[in-house]
Tab-separated table of C-alpha atoms and ligand atoms in Angstrom:
chain	number	residue	atom	x	y	z
U	552	MET	CA	8.606	32.220	-24.320
U	553	LYS	CA	5.921	34.602	-23.136
U	554	VAL	CA	3.746	36.318	-25.725
U	555	LYS	CA	4.038	40.065	-25.183
U	556	LYS	CA	3.281	41.427	-28.630
U	557	ALA	CA	0.095	41.576	-30.667
U	558	ILE	CA	-1.025	42.680	-34.106
U	559	ILE	CA	-4.488	44.145	-34.666
U	560	PRO	CA	-5.232	44.211	-38.400
U	561	ALA	CA	-7.581	47.064	-39.282
U	562	GLY	CA	-6.746	47.793	-42.906
U	563	GLY	CA	-9.701	46.064	-44.589
U	564	LEU	CA	-12.325	47.663	-46.825
U	565	GLY	CA	-15.330	46.893	-44.640
U	566	THR	CA	-17.368	46.070	-47.737
U	567	ARG	CA	-20.072	44.252	-45.812
U	568	MET	CA	-20.823	47.363	-43.806
U	569	LEU	CA	-21.135	49.880	-46.600
U	570	PRO	CA	-22.119	52.682	-46.957
U	571	ILE	CA	-20.935	53.868	-43.504
U	572	THR	CA	-17.451	52.369	-44.055
U	573	LYS	CA	-17.068	54.646	-47.059
U	574	SER	CA	-15.924	57.302	-44.576
U	575	VAL	CA	-15.855	55.697	-41.103
U	576	PRO	CA	-13.510	52.737	-40.562
U	577	LYS	CA	-15.467	49.648	-39.538
U	578	GLU	CA	-13.171	49.234	-36.524
U	579	LEU	CA	-14.342	52.599	-35.139
U	580	LEU	CA	-18.032	51.782	-35.329
U	581	PRO	CA	-19.323	51.853	-31.764
U	582	ILE	CA	-20.897	48.969	-29.914
U	583	ASN	CA	-22.717	50.652	-27.035
U	584	MET	CA	-20.633	53.823	-27.610
U	585	LYS	CA	-17.285	52.024	-27.576
U	586	PRO	CA	-15.479	51.511	-30.908
U	587	MET	CA	-15.015	47.832	-31.694
U	588	ILE	CA	-11.226	48.169	-31.904
U	589	GLN	CA	-11.210	49.294	-28.267
U	590	TYR	CA	-12.685	45.957	-27.184
U	591	ALA	CA	-9.726	44.206	-28.866
U	592	LEU	CA	-7.260	46.598	-27.275
U	593	GLU	CA	-8.745	46.049	-23.812
U	594	GLU	CA	-8.645	42.288	-24.295
U	595	GLY	CA	-4.967	42.421	-25.296
U	596	VAL	CA	-3.999	44.653	-22.373
U	597	LYS	CA	-5.908	42.454	-19.888
U	598	ALA	CA	-4.036	39.456	-21.293
U	599	GLY	CA	-0.681	41.089	-20.510
U	600	ILE	CA	0.248	42.260	-24.022
U	601	LYS	CA	2.823	45.058	-23.797
U	602	GLU	CA	3.242	46.118	-27.438
U	603	ILE	CA	0.576	46.364	-30.106
U	604	LEU	CA	0.934	47.052	-33.813
U	605	ILE	CA	-2.231	48.233	-35.518
U	606	ILE	CA	-2.354	47.825	-39.290
U	607	ILE	CA	-4.326	50.562	-41.028
U	608	ARG	CA	-4.410	52.217	-44.454
U	609	LYS	CA	-3.861	55.864	-45.272
U	610	ASP	CA	-7.572	56.578	-45.504
U	611	LYS	CA	-8.151	54.916	-42.113
U	612	ASP	CA	-6.087	57.439	-40.135
U	613	LEU	CA	-9.192	58.178	-38.059
U	614	ILE	CA	-8.281	55.033	-36.074
U	615	ARG	CA	-4.882	56.486	-35.231
U	616	ASN	CA	-6.467	59.845	-34.337
U	617	TYR	CA	-8.962	58.168	-32.051
U	618	LEU	CA	-6.328	56.227	-30.118
U	619	THR	CA	-3.404	58.631	-30.002
U	620	GLY	CA	-4.612	62.010	-31.298
U	621	LYS	CA	-4.760	65.197	-29.251
U	622	VAL	CA	-7.938	66.212	-27.517
U	623	ASP	CA	-9.325	69.677	-26.798
U	624	GLU	CA	-7.969	70.946	-23.471
U	625	LYS	CA	-11.494	71.392	-22.109
U	626	LEU	CA	-12.091	67.659	-22.462
U	627	LEU	CA	-8.871	66.488	-20.827
U	628	ASN	CA	-10.466	65.864	-17.455
U	629	ARG	CA	-13.447	63.928	-18.718
U	630	LYS	CA	-13.426	60.396	-17.333
U	631	GLU	CA	-13.963	58.828	-20.772
U	632	ILE	CA	-10.842	60.585	-22.102
U	633	LYS	CA	-8.792	59.725	-19.022
U	634	TYR	CA	-9.805	56.087	-19.356
U	635	LEU	CA	-8.781	55.964	-23.016
U	636	GLU	CA	-5.454	57.662	-22.273
U	637	LYS	CA	-4.769	55.208	-19.464
U	638	LEU	CA	-5.570	52.282	-21.745
U	639	THR	CA	-3.269	53.503	-24.507
U	640	ARG	CA	-0.484	54.089	-21.970
U	641	GLU	CA	-0.717	50.545	-20.621
U	642	CYS	CA	0.853	49.182	-23.758
U	643	LYS	CA	3.007	50.669	-26.485
U	644	ILE	CA	0.921	51.238	-29.603
U	645	ASP	CA	2.424	51.543	-33.079
U	646	PHE	CA	0.871	51.780	-36.503
U	647	ALA	CA	1.853	50.331	-39.874
U	648	TYR	CA	0.272	51.179	-43.191
U	649	GLN	CA	-1.014	48.623	-45.658
U	650	LYS	CA	-0.892	50.067	-49.166
U	651	TYR	CA	-3.888	48.176	-50.532
U	652	ALA	CA	-6.382	45.936	-48.742
U	653	LYS	CA	-4.845	42.742	-50.087
U	654	GLY	CA	-6.010	40.491	-47.284
U	655	LEU	CA	-5.415	39.557	-43.687
U	656	MET	CA	-2.122	37.774	-44.266
U	657	ASP	CA	-0.799	40.699	-46.300
U	658	ALA	CA	-1.676	42.929	-43.311
U	659	ILE	CA	0.043	40.610	-40.821
U	660	SER	CA	3.145	40.387	-43.025
U	661	LEU	CA	3.744	44.087	-42.270
U	662	GLY	CA	4.416	43.147	-38.662
U	663	GLU	CA	7.585	41.138	-39.266
U	664	ASP	CA	10.030	43.785	-37.982
U	665	PHE	CA	7.752	44.655	-35.079
U	666	VAL	CA	7.509	41.005	-34.034
U	667	ASN	CA	11.288	40.645	-34.329
U	668	ASN	CA	11.499	36.864	-33.980
U	669	GLU	CA	9.116	36.497	-31.090
U	670	PRO	CA	5.812	34.655	-30.894
U	671	PHE	CA	2.848	37.014	-31.160
U	672	ALA	CA	-0.922	37.264	-30.872
U	673	VAL	CA	-3.385	38.453	-33.518
U	674	LEU	CA	-6.745	39.940	-32.560
U	675	LEU	CA	-9.295	40.722	-35.260
U	676	PRO	CA	-11.205	43.757	-34.029
U	677	ASP	CA	-14.421	42.714	-35.739
U	678	ASN	CA	-14.740	39.685	-33.468
U	679	ILE	CA	-15.746	40.717	-29.955
U	680	MET	CA	-15.168	38.068	-27.324
U	681	VAL	CA	-16.776	37.938	-23.885
U	682	SER	CA	-15.364	35.710	-21.131
U	683	ARG	CA	-13.949	35.972	-17.621
U	684	ILE	CA	-10.477	34.981	-18.806
U	685	PRO	CA	-9.769	37.105	-21.902
U	686	CYS	CA	-10.010	34.960	-25.020
U	687	ILE	CA	-6.501	35.744	-26.249
U	688	LYS	CA	-5.068	34.967	-22.806
U	689	GLN	CA	-6.463	31.441	-23.113
U	690	LEU	CA	-4.324	30.930	-26.242
U	691	ILE	CA	-1.301	32.705	-24.733
U	692	ASP	CA	-1.461	30.421	-21.679
U	693	LEU	CA	-1.544	27.342	-23.905
U	694	PHE	CA	1.431	28.647	-25.849
U	695	SER	CA	3.454	29.138	-22.675
U	696	GLU	CA	2.809	25.489	-21.785
U	697	ARG	CA	3.679	24.082	-25.236
U	698	ASP	CA	5.376	26.476	-27.589
U	699	LYS	CA	5.891	24.195	-30.547
U	700	TYR	CA	2.412	24.897	-31.902
U	701	SER	CA	0.492	27.889	-33.194
U	702	TYR	CA	-2.999	28.261	-31.725
U	703	ILE	CA	-6.448	29.333	-32.918
U	704	ILE	CA	-9.741	29.785	-31.100
U	705	LEU	CA	-12.687	27.518	-31.910
U	706	LYS	CA	-16.397	27.559	-31.314
U	707	LYS	CA	-18.720	24.579	-31.518
U	708	PHE	CA	-22.117	24.879	-33.193
U	709	VAL	CA	-24.967	22.416	-33.081
U	710	GLY	CA	-27.370	22.373	-36.019
U	711	GLY	CA	-30.952	23.240	-35.081
U	712	ILE	CA	-29.863	25.187	-32.003
U	713	GLU	CA	-27.902	27.894	-33.786
U	714	PRO	CA	-28.960	27.209	-37.375
U	715	GLY	CA	-27.163	28.933	-40.168
U	716	GLU	CA	-24.235	30.011	-38.031
U	717	VAL	CA	-21.605	27.784	-39.552
U	718	ASP	CA	-20.667	25.896	-42.653
U	719	ILE	CA	-20.334	22.159	-42.071
U	720	GLY	CA	-16.891	21.135	-40.976
U	721	GLY	CA	-15.386	24.638	-41.080
U	722	VAL	CA	-12.546	22.972	-39.225
U	723	GLU	CA	-11.479	19.313	-39.309
U	724	TYR	CA	-9.871	18.109	-36.125
U	725	GLU	CA	-8.833	15.386	-33.701
U	726	LEU	CA	-9.504	15.763	-29.999
U	727	ILE	CA	-6.222	15.850	-28.030
U	728	SER	CA	-7.444	16.605	-24.517
U	729	LYS	CA	-10.372	18.413	-22.931
U	730	ASN	CA	-11.221	21.370	-25.217
U	731	ILE	CA	-7.914	21.112	-27.110
U	732	TYR	CA	-7.886	19.960	-30.720
U	733	LYS	CA	-5.252	19.084	-33.253
U	734	ILE	CA	-6.366	20.848	-36.426
U	735	THR	CA	-6.073	18.730	-39.548
U	736	HIS	CA	-7.775	20.986	-42.103
U	737	ILE	CA	-9.474	24.364	-42.424
U	738	LYS	CA	-12.023	25.032	-45.133
U	739	ASN	CA	-11.797	28.236	-47.128
U	740	LYS	CA	-14.285	30.720	-45.671
U	741	LYS	CA	-15.347	31.931	-49.060
U	742	LYS	CA	-16.518	28.449	-50.158
U	743	ARG	CA	-20.240	27.729	-50.391
U	744	LYS	CA	-21.884	27.465	-46.980
U	745	VAL	CA	-24.066	24.496	-46.102
U	746	LYS	CA	-26.284	24.714	-43.037
U	747	LEU	CA	-25.829	22.159	-40.279
U	748	LYS	CA	-28.581	19.581	-40.016
U	749	ASN	CA	-30.405	19.159	-36.700
U	750	GLY	CA	-27.997	17.830	-34.075
U	751	GLU	CA	-25.015	17.924	-36.426
U	752	ILE	CA	-21.866	19.429	-34.916
U	753	GLY	CA	-19.624	21.915	-36.672
U	754	ILE	CA	-16.522	23.656	-35.384
U	755	LYS	CA	-15.391	26.991	-36.719
U	756	ASN	CA	-12.367	29.182	-36.004
U	757	PHE	CA	-12.625	32.858	-35.087
U	758	GLY	CA	-10.359	35.890	-35.088
U	759	ARG	CA	-7.860	35.128	-32.339
U	760	TYR	CA	-4.479	33.534	-33.023
U	761	VAL	CA	-1.124	32.967	-31.387
U	762	PHE	CA	1.563	32.400	-34.002
U	763	LYS	CA	5.072	31.170	-33.664
U	764	GLU	CA	7.560	33.633	-35.112
U	765	ASP	CA	8.252	31.420	-38.148
U	766	VAL	CA	4.770	32.118	-39.543
U	767	PHE	CA	6.369	34.842	-41.689
U	768	ASP	CA	8.242	32.125	-43.653
U	769	TYR	CA	4.871	30.557	-44.441
U	770	ILE	CA	3.391	33.922	-45.396
U	771	LYS	CA	6.253	34.483	-47.860
U	772	LYS	CA	5.971	30.972	-49.231
U	773	PHE	CA	2.332	31.319	-50.232
U	774	ARG	CA	2.288	34.972	-51.226
U	775	THR	CA	3.488	34.348	-54.788
U	776	GLU	CA	0.942	31.597	-55.366
U	777	TYR	CA	-1.965	33.541	-53.996
U	778	ARG	CA	-4.182	35.643	-56.200
U	779	GLY	CA	-6.868	37.978	-54.881
U	780	GLU	CA	-7.319	38.517	-51.160
U	781	TYR	CA	-4.602	36.753	-49.172
U	782	ASP	CA	-6.488	35.220	-46.250
U	783	ASP	CA	-5.364	32.871	-43.489
U	784	THR	CA	-6.540	29.582	-45.058
U	785	PRO	CA	-3.299	28.506	-46.838
U	786	ILE	CA	-1.129	29.338	-43.835
U	787	LEU	CA	-3.365	27.555	-41.334
U	788	ASN	CA	-3.620	24.542	-43.640
U	789	GLU	CA	0.126	24.312	-44.081
U	790	LEU	CA	0.622	24.463	-40.289
U	791	ALA	CA	-2.143	21.862	-39.917
U	792	SER	CA	-0.572	19.519	-42.483
U	793	GLU	CA	2.678	19.651	-40.498
U	794	GLY	CA	0.784	18.866	-37.286
U	795	ARG	CA	1.720	22.260	-35.846
U	796	LEU	CA	-1.709	23.830	-35.354
U	797	ARG	CA	-3.795	23.474	-32.230
U	798	GLY	CA	-7.245	24.848	-31.448
U	799	LYS	CA	-8.868	25.710	-28.146
U	800	LEU	CA	-12.615	25.404	-27.736
U	801	TYR	CA	-13.861	28.708	-26.361
U	802	ASN	CA	-16.666	28.735	-23.866
U	803	GLY	CA	-17.342	32.460	-23.959
U	804	LEU	CA	-19.524	34.564	-26.247
U	805	ILE	CA	-18.363	35.537	-29.726
U	806	PHE	CA	-19.858	38.354	-31.741
U	807	ASP	CA	-18.885	38.599	-35.380
U	808	THR	CA	-19.349	42.344	-35.738
U	809	GLY	CA	-18.012	42.533	-39.296
U	810	ASN	CA	-21.513	42.152	-40.715
U	811	THR	CA	-24.704	44.038	-39.940
U	812	ALA	CA	-26.561	41.160	-38.257
U	813	GLY	CA	-23.640	40.360	-35.919
U	814	TYR	CA	-23.069	44.044	-35.238
U	815	ASN	CA	-26.694	44.546	-34.213
U	816	LYS	CA	-26.630	41.411	-32.050
U	817	ALA	CA	-23.539	42.667	-30.204
U	818	SER	CA	-25.039	46.142	-29.777
U	819	LEU	CA	-28.160	44.678	-28.164
U	820	TYR	CA	-26.103	42.458	-25.872
U	821	PHE	CA	-23.853	45.251	-24.604
U	822	MET	CA	-26.727	47.729	-24.267
U	823	ASN	CA	-28.601	45.326	-22.010
U	824	LYS	CA	-25.590	44.223	-20.004
W	1324	LIG	P1	-12.470	41.127	-42.646
W	1324	LIG	O1	-12.434	40.380	-43.903
W	1324	LIG	O2	-13.494	40.761	-41.618
W	1324	LIG	O3	-12.627	42.693	-42.880
W	1324	LIG	O4	-11.040	41.118	-42.002
W	1324	LIG	P2	-12.822	43.498	-44.192
W	1324	LIG	O5	-12.012	42.942	-45.314
W	1324	LIG	O6	-12.607	44.926	-43.835
W	1324	LIG	O7	-14.382	43.284	-44.429
W	1324	LIG	P3	-15.203	42.994	-45.760
W	1324	LIG	O8	-15.007	41.521	-46.033
W	1324	LIG	O9	-14.663	43.893	-46.853
W	1324	LIG	O10	-16.608	43.332	-45.364
W	1324	LIG	C1	-10.792	40.915	-40.597
W	1324	LIG	C2	-9.871	42.015	-40.085
W	1324	LIG	O11	-8.699	42.075	-40.880
W	1324	LIG	C3	-8.492	43.384	-41.359
W	1324	LIG	C4	-9.860	44.055	-41.325
W	1324	LIG	O12	-9.714	45.475	-41.180
W	1324	LIG	C5	-10.539	43.394	-40.145
W	1324	LIG	O13	-10.273	44.093	-38.956
W	1324	LIG	N1	-7.922	43.364	-42.713
W	1324	LIG	C6	-8.582	42.717	-43.713
W	1324	LIG	C7	-6.760	44.059	-42.968
W	1324	LIG	O14	-6.132	44.636	-42.055
W	1324	LIG	N2	-6.296	44.108	-44.243
W	1324	LIG	C8	-6.926	43.488	-45.285
W	1324	LIG	O15	-6.440	43.578	-46.429
W	1324	LIG	C9	-8.094	42.761	-44.997
Protein backbone atom coordinates (compact mmCIF):
# COMPACT_ATOMS: atom_id res chain seq x y z
CA MET A 1 0.00 0.00 0.00
CA LYS A 2 1.30 3.44 -0.88
CA VAL A 3 2.03 5.88 1.93
CA LYS A 4 0.02 9.03 1.28
CA LYS A 5 -0.41 10.43 4.77
CA ALA A 6 2.03 12.02 7.19
CA ILE A 7 2.05 13.37 10.72
CA ILE A 8 4.26 16.31 11.69
CA PRO A 9 4.43 16.56 15.48
CA ALA A 10 4.96 20.15 16.60
CA GLY A 11 3.45 20.22 20.08
CA GLY A 12 6.64 20.07 22.15
CA LEU A 13 7.87 22.64 24.67
CA GLY A 14 11.10 23.53 22.90
CA THR A 15 12.89 23.66 26.24
CA ARG A 16 16.35 23.48 24.71
CA MET A 17 15.72 26.65 22.76
CA LEU A 18 14.43 28.87 25.52
CA PRO A 19 13.87 31.78 25.94
CA ILE A 20 12.68 32.39 22.35
CA THR A 21 10.33 29.36 22.48
CA LYS A 22 8.53 31.03 25.37
CA SER A 23 6.54 32.90 22.71
CA VAL A 24 7.68 31.63 19.29
CA PRO A 25 7.16 27.93 18.51
CA LYS A 26 10.49 26.23 17.80
CA GLU A 27 9.06 24.89 14.53
CA LEU A 28 8.60 28.46 13.24
CA LEU A 29 12.16 29.53 13.91
CA PRO A 30 13.67 30.38 10.54
CA ILE A 31 16.66 28.71 8.96
CA ASN A 32 17.76 31.20 6.30
CA MET A 33 14.34 32.92 6.55
CA LYS A 34 12.33 29.73 6.12
CA PRO A 35 10.62 28.25 9.21
CA MET A 36 11.92 24.78 10.00
CA ILE A 37 8.45 23.22 9.72
CA GLN A 38 8.33 24.36 6.09
CA TYR A 39 11.36 22.21 5.27
CA ALA A 40 9.45 19.17 6.60
CA LEU A 41 6.35 20.13 4.66
CA GLU A 42 8.31 20.53 1.43
CA GLU A 43 10.00 17.18 1.96
CA GLY A 44 6.64 15.46 2.49
CA VAL A 45 5.06 17.07 -0.58
CA LYS A 46 8.08 16.19 -2.76
CA ALA A 47 7.76 12.60 -1.54
CA GLY A 48 4.16 12.43 -2.77
CA ILE A 49 2.36 12.84 0.57
CA LYS A 50 -1.20 14.04 -0.03
CA GLU A 51 -2.52 14.60 3.50
CA ILE A 52 -0.65 15.99 6.48
CA LEU A 53 -1.74 16.25 10.10
CA ILE A 54 0.21 18.74 12.17
CA ILE A 55 0.07 18.27 15.93
CA ILE A 56 0.23 21.54 17.85
CA ARG A 57 -0.92 22.87 21.23
CA LYS A 58 -3.27 25.75 21.90
CA ASP A 59 -0.44 28.17 22.59
CA LYS A 60 1.28 27.15 19.33
CA ASP A 61 -1.50 28.44 17.06
CA LEU A 62 1.07 30.69 15.38
CA ILE A 63 2.06 27.59 13.36
CA ARG A 64 -1.49 27.24 12.06
CA ASN A 65 -1.65 30.98 11.31
CA TYR A 66 1.60 30.84 9.39
CA LEU A 67 0.50 27.95 7.18
CA THR A 68 -3.19 28.63 6.65
CA GLY A 69 -3.95 32.11 8.02
CA LYS A 70 -5.13 35.05 5.95
CA VAL A 71 -2.67 37.56 4.61
CA ASP A 72 -3.08 41.29 4.01
CA GLU A 73 -4.47 41.89 0.51
CA LYS A 74 -1.48 44.06 -0.40
CA LEU A 75 0.82 41.07 0.09
CA LEU A 76 -1.20 38.56 -1.91
CA ASN A 77 0.89 38.94 -5.04
CA ARG A 78 4.26 38.65 -3.38
CA LYS A 79 6.13 35.62 -4.68
CA GLU A 80 6.95 34.36 -1.18
CA ILE A 81 3.23 34.31 -0.28
CA LYS A 82 2.25 32.70 -3.58
CA TYR A 83 4.86 30.01 -3.05
CA LEU A 84 3.60 29.23 0.45
CA GLU A 85 -0.02 29.13 -0.74
CA LYS A 86 0.92 26.78 -3.56
CA LEU A 87 2.77 24.52 -1.15
CA THR A 88 -0.14 24.34 1.28
CA ARG A 89 -2.53 23.61 -1.60
CA GLU A 90 -0.44 20.69 -2.84
CA CYS A 91 -1.51 18.60 0.10
CA LYS A 92 -4.42 18.72 2.50
CA ILE A 93 -3.27 20.09 5.85
CA ASP A 94 -5.14 19.47 9.10
CA PHE A 95 -4.32 20.28 12.69
CA ALA A 96 -4.86 18.39 15.93
CA TYR A 97 -4.31 19.75 19.41
CA GLN A 98 -2.24 18.03 22.07
CA LYS A 99 -3.47 19.07 25.50
CA TYR A 100 -0.12 18.82 27.27
CA ALA A 101 3.34 18.16 25.85
CA LYS A 102 3.41 14.56 27.05
CA GLY A 103 5.85 13.29 24.47
CA LEU A 104 6.22 12.35 20.84
CA MET A 105 4.18 9.16 21.03
CA ASP A 106 1.36 10.98 22.83
CA ALA A 107 1.39 13.49 19.93
CA ILE A 108 1.33 10.74 17.29
CA SER A 109 -1.50 8.94 19.09
CA LEU A 110 -3.74 11.91 18.19
CA GLY A 111 -3.43 10.93 14.54
CA GLU A 112 -5.26 7.60 14.78
CA ASP A 113 -8.51 8.78 13.15
CA PHE A 114 -6.62 10.78 10.54
CA VAL A 115 -4.50 7.76 9.60
CA ASN A 116 -7.63 5.60 9.43
CA ASN A 117 -5.92 2.21 9.13
CA GLU A 118 -3.34 3.18 6.57
CA PRO A 119 0.44 3.19 6.83
CA PHE A 120 1.82 6.68 7.42
CA ALA A 121 4.99 8.74 7.61
CA VAL A 122 6.22 10.86 10.52
CA LEU A 123 8.52 13.83 9.97
CA LEU A 124 10.02 15.63 12.95
CA PRO A 125 10.33 19.26 11.91
CA ASP A 126 13.42 19.84 14.04
CA ASN A 127 15.45 17.46 11.88
CA ILE A 128 16.23 19.00 8.50
CA MET A 129 17.34 16.53 5.87
CA VAL A 130 19.21 17.35 2.67
CA SER A 131 19.40 14.85 -0.20
CA ARG A 132 18.47 14.55 -3.86
CA ILE A 133 15.81 11.94 -3.11
CA PRO A 134 13.79 13.31 -0.17
CA CYS A 135 14.67 11.41 3.00
CA ILE A 136 11.11 10.34 3.76
CA LYS A 137 10.66 9.12 0.17
CA GLN A 138 13.55 6.70 0.72
CA LEU A 139 11.58 5.08 3.57
CA ILE A 140 8.28 5.22 1.65
CA ASP A 141 9.90 3.45 -1.31
CA LEU A 142 11.21 0.70 0.96
CA PHE A 143 7.76 0.30 2.49
CA SER A 144 6.16 -0.11 -0.92
CA GLU A 145 8.60 -2.94 -1.65
CA ARG A 146 8.12 -4.75 1.69
CA ASP A 147 5.21 -3.59 3.76
CA LYS A 148 5.52 -5.96 6.67
CA TYR A 149 8.02 -3.72 8.44
CA SER A 150 8.07 -0.23 9.91
CA TYR A 151 11.08 1.86 8.89
CA ILE A 152 13.40 4.41 10.49
CA ILE A 153 16.24 6.49 9.09
CA LEU A 154 19.80 5.91 10.31
CA LYS A 155 23.06 7.78 10.19
CA LYS A 156 26.49 6.30 10.74
CA PHE A 157 29.08 8.14 12.83
CA VAL A 158 32.76 7.38 13.12
CA GLY A 159 34.51 8.38 16.34
CA GLY A 160 37.30 10.92 15.85
CA ILE A 161 35.77 12.23 12.62
CA GLU A 162 32.54 13.56 14.09
CA PRO A 163 33.36 13.31 17.79
CA GLY A 164 30.63 13.81 20.30
CA GLU A 165 27.83 13.43 17.79
CA VAL A 166 26.46 10.14 19.01
CA ASP A 167 26.20 7.89 22.00
CA ILE A 168 27.81 4.50 21.46
CA GLY A 169 25.46 1.98 19.96
CA GLY A 170 22.44 4.30 19.80
CA VAL A 171 21.02 1.55 17.63
CA GLU A 172 21.87 -2.17 17.65
CA TYR A 173 21.45 -3.86 14.31
CA GLU A 174 22.17 -6.63 11.83
CA LEU A 175 23.01 -5.81 8.24
CA ILE A 176 20.37 -7.24 5.87
CA SER A 177 21.47 -5.83 2.52
CA LYS A 178 23.31 -2.75 1.29
CA ASN A 179 22.33 0.14 3.60
CA ILE A 180 19.37 -1.78 5.07
CA TYR A 181 19.48 -2.96 8.67
CA LYS A 182 17.32 -5.12 10.86
CA ILE A 183 17.05 -3.19 14.12
CA THR A 184 17.45 -5.32 17.22
CA HIS A 185 17.52 -2.64 19.92
CA ILE A 186 17.30 1.12 20.39
CA LYS A 187 18.85 2.82 23.39
CA ASN A 188 16.86 5.42 25.28
CA LYS A 189 17.97 8.86 24.10
CA LYS A 190 17.89 10.28 27.57
CA LYS A 191 20.47 7.76 28.87
CA ARG A 192 24.01 8.94 29.59
CA LYS A 193 25.97 9.66 26.42
CA VAL A 194 29.41 8.17 25.88
CA LYS A 195 31.59 9.58 23.12
CA LEU A 196 32.77 7.25 20.37
CA LYS A 197 36.44 6.35 20.51
CA ASN A 198 38.62 7.02 17.46
CA GLY A 199 37.50 4.81 14.58
CA GLU A 200 34.60 3.33 16.53
CA ILE A 201 31.32 3.18 14.61
CA GLY A 202 27.96 4.18 16.02
CA ILE A 203 24.58 4.25 14.31
CA LYS A 204 21.82 6.55 15.43
CA ASN A 205 18.22 7.02 14.30
CA PHE A 206 16.76 10.40 13.35
CA GLY A 207 13.32 11.94 13.01
CA ARG A 208 11.86 10.18 9.98
CA TYR A 209 9.63 7.12 10.26
CA VAL A 210 7.20 5.07 8.23
CA PHE A 211 4.84 3.15 10.49
CA LYS A 212 2.45 0.38 9.73
CA GLU A 213 -1.08 1.26 10.81
CA ASP A 214 -0.96 -1.15 13.77
CA VAL A 215 1.55 1.09 15.58
CA PHE A 216 -1.42 2.59 17.46
CA ASP A 217 -1.95 -0.78 19.22
CA TYR A 218 1.63 -0.54 20.46
CA ILE A 219 1.16 3.07 21.53
CA LYS A 220 -1.89 2.06 23.60
CA LYS A 221 -0.09 -0.93 25.06
CA PHE A 222 2.76 1.10 26.51
CA ARG A 223 0.90 4.26 27.43
CA THR A 224 -0.26 2.97 30.82
CA GLU A 225 3.22 1.78 31.77
CA TYR A 226 4.94 4.95 30.74
CA ARG A 227 5.57 7.77 33.17
CA GLY A 228 6.91 11.17 32.16
CA GLU A 229 7.48 12.03 28.51
CA TYR A 230 6.23 9.26 26.23
CA ASP A 231 8.96 8.97 23.60
CA ASP A 232 9.47 6.50 20.77
CA THR A 233 11.90 4.13 22.53
CA PRO A 234 9.41 1.53 23.91
CA ILE A 235 7.49 1.34 20.64
CA LEU A 236 10.59 0.98 18.48
CA ASN A 237 12.01 -1.63 20.85
CA GLU A 238 8.83 -3.67 20.82
CA LEU A 239 8.78 -3.61 17.00
CA ALA A 240 12.48 -4.51 17.03
CA SER A 241 11.96 -7.44 19.42
CA GLU A 242 9.32 -8.81 17.04
CA GLY A 243 11.73 -8.43 14.10
CA ARG A 244 9.44 -5.86 12.49
CA LEU A 245 11.69 -2.80 12.41
CA ARG A 246 14.04 -1.96 9.58
CA GLY A 247 16.45 0.96 9.21
CA LYS A 248 17.83 2.65 6.13
CA LEU A 249 21.27 4.22 6.20
CA TYR A 250 20.89 7.77 4.93
CA ASN A 251 23.60 9.27 2.81
CA GLY A 252 22.36 12.85 2.92
CA LEU A 253 22.95 15.64 5.42
CA ILE A 254 21.05 15.77 8.71
CA PHE A 255 20.73 18.86 10.84
CA ASP A 256 19.33 18.44 14.32
CA THR A 257 17.86 21.92 14.66
CA GLY A 258 16.19 21.27 18.02
CA ASN A 259 19.23 22.58 19.88
CA THR A 260 21.16 25.81 19.48
CA ALA A 261 24.37 24.28 18.10
CA GLY A 262 22.52 22.26 15.42
CA TYR A 263 20.31 25.23 14.61
CA ASN A 264 23.32 27.48 14.04
CA LYS A 265 25.05 24.81 11.94
CA ALA A 266 21.99 24.49 9.70
CA SER A 267 21.64 28.27 9.40
CA LEU A 268 25.25 28.58 8.22
CA TYR A 269 24.83 25.75 5.73
CA PHE A 270 21.67 27.15 4.14
CA MET A 271 22.98 30.72 4.12
CA ASN A 272 26.05 29.64 2.16
CA LYS A 273 24.22 27.30 -0.19
P1 LIG B 1 11.68 17.20 20.67
O1 LIG B 1 11.86 16.47 21.93
O2 LIG B 1 12.87 17.42 19.79
O3 LIG B 1 11.03 18.63 20.89
O4 LIG B 1 10.53 16.52 19.85
P2 LIG B 1 10.64 19.37 22.20
O5 LIG B 1 10.08 18.44 23.22
O6 LIG B 1 9.80 20.52 21.79
O7 LIG B 1 12.07 19.93 22.64
P3 LIG B 1 12.76 20.01 24.07
O8 LIG B 1 13.28 18.62 24.34
O9 LIG B 1 11.72 20.49 25.07
O10 LIG B 1 13.86 21.01 23.85
C1 LIG B 1 10.58 16.29 18.43
C2 LIG B 1 9.31 16.82 17.78
O11 LIG B 1 8.17 16.27 18.42
C3 LIG B 1 7.29 17.29 18.85
C4 LIG B 1 8.15 18.54 18.97
O12 LIG B 1 7.35 19.72 18.78
C5 LIG B 1 9.20 18.35 17.90
O13 LIG B 1 8.78 18.88 16.68
N1 LIG B 1 6.65 16.93 20.12
C6 LIG B 1 7.42 16.64 21.21
C7 LIG B 1 5.27 16.96 20.21
O14 LIG B 1 4.56 17.20 19.21
N2 LIG B 1 4.70 16.72 21.42
C8 LIG B 1 5.42 16.44 22.54
O15 LIG B 1 4.82 16.23 23.61
C9 LIG B 1 6.82 16.39 22.42
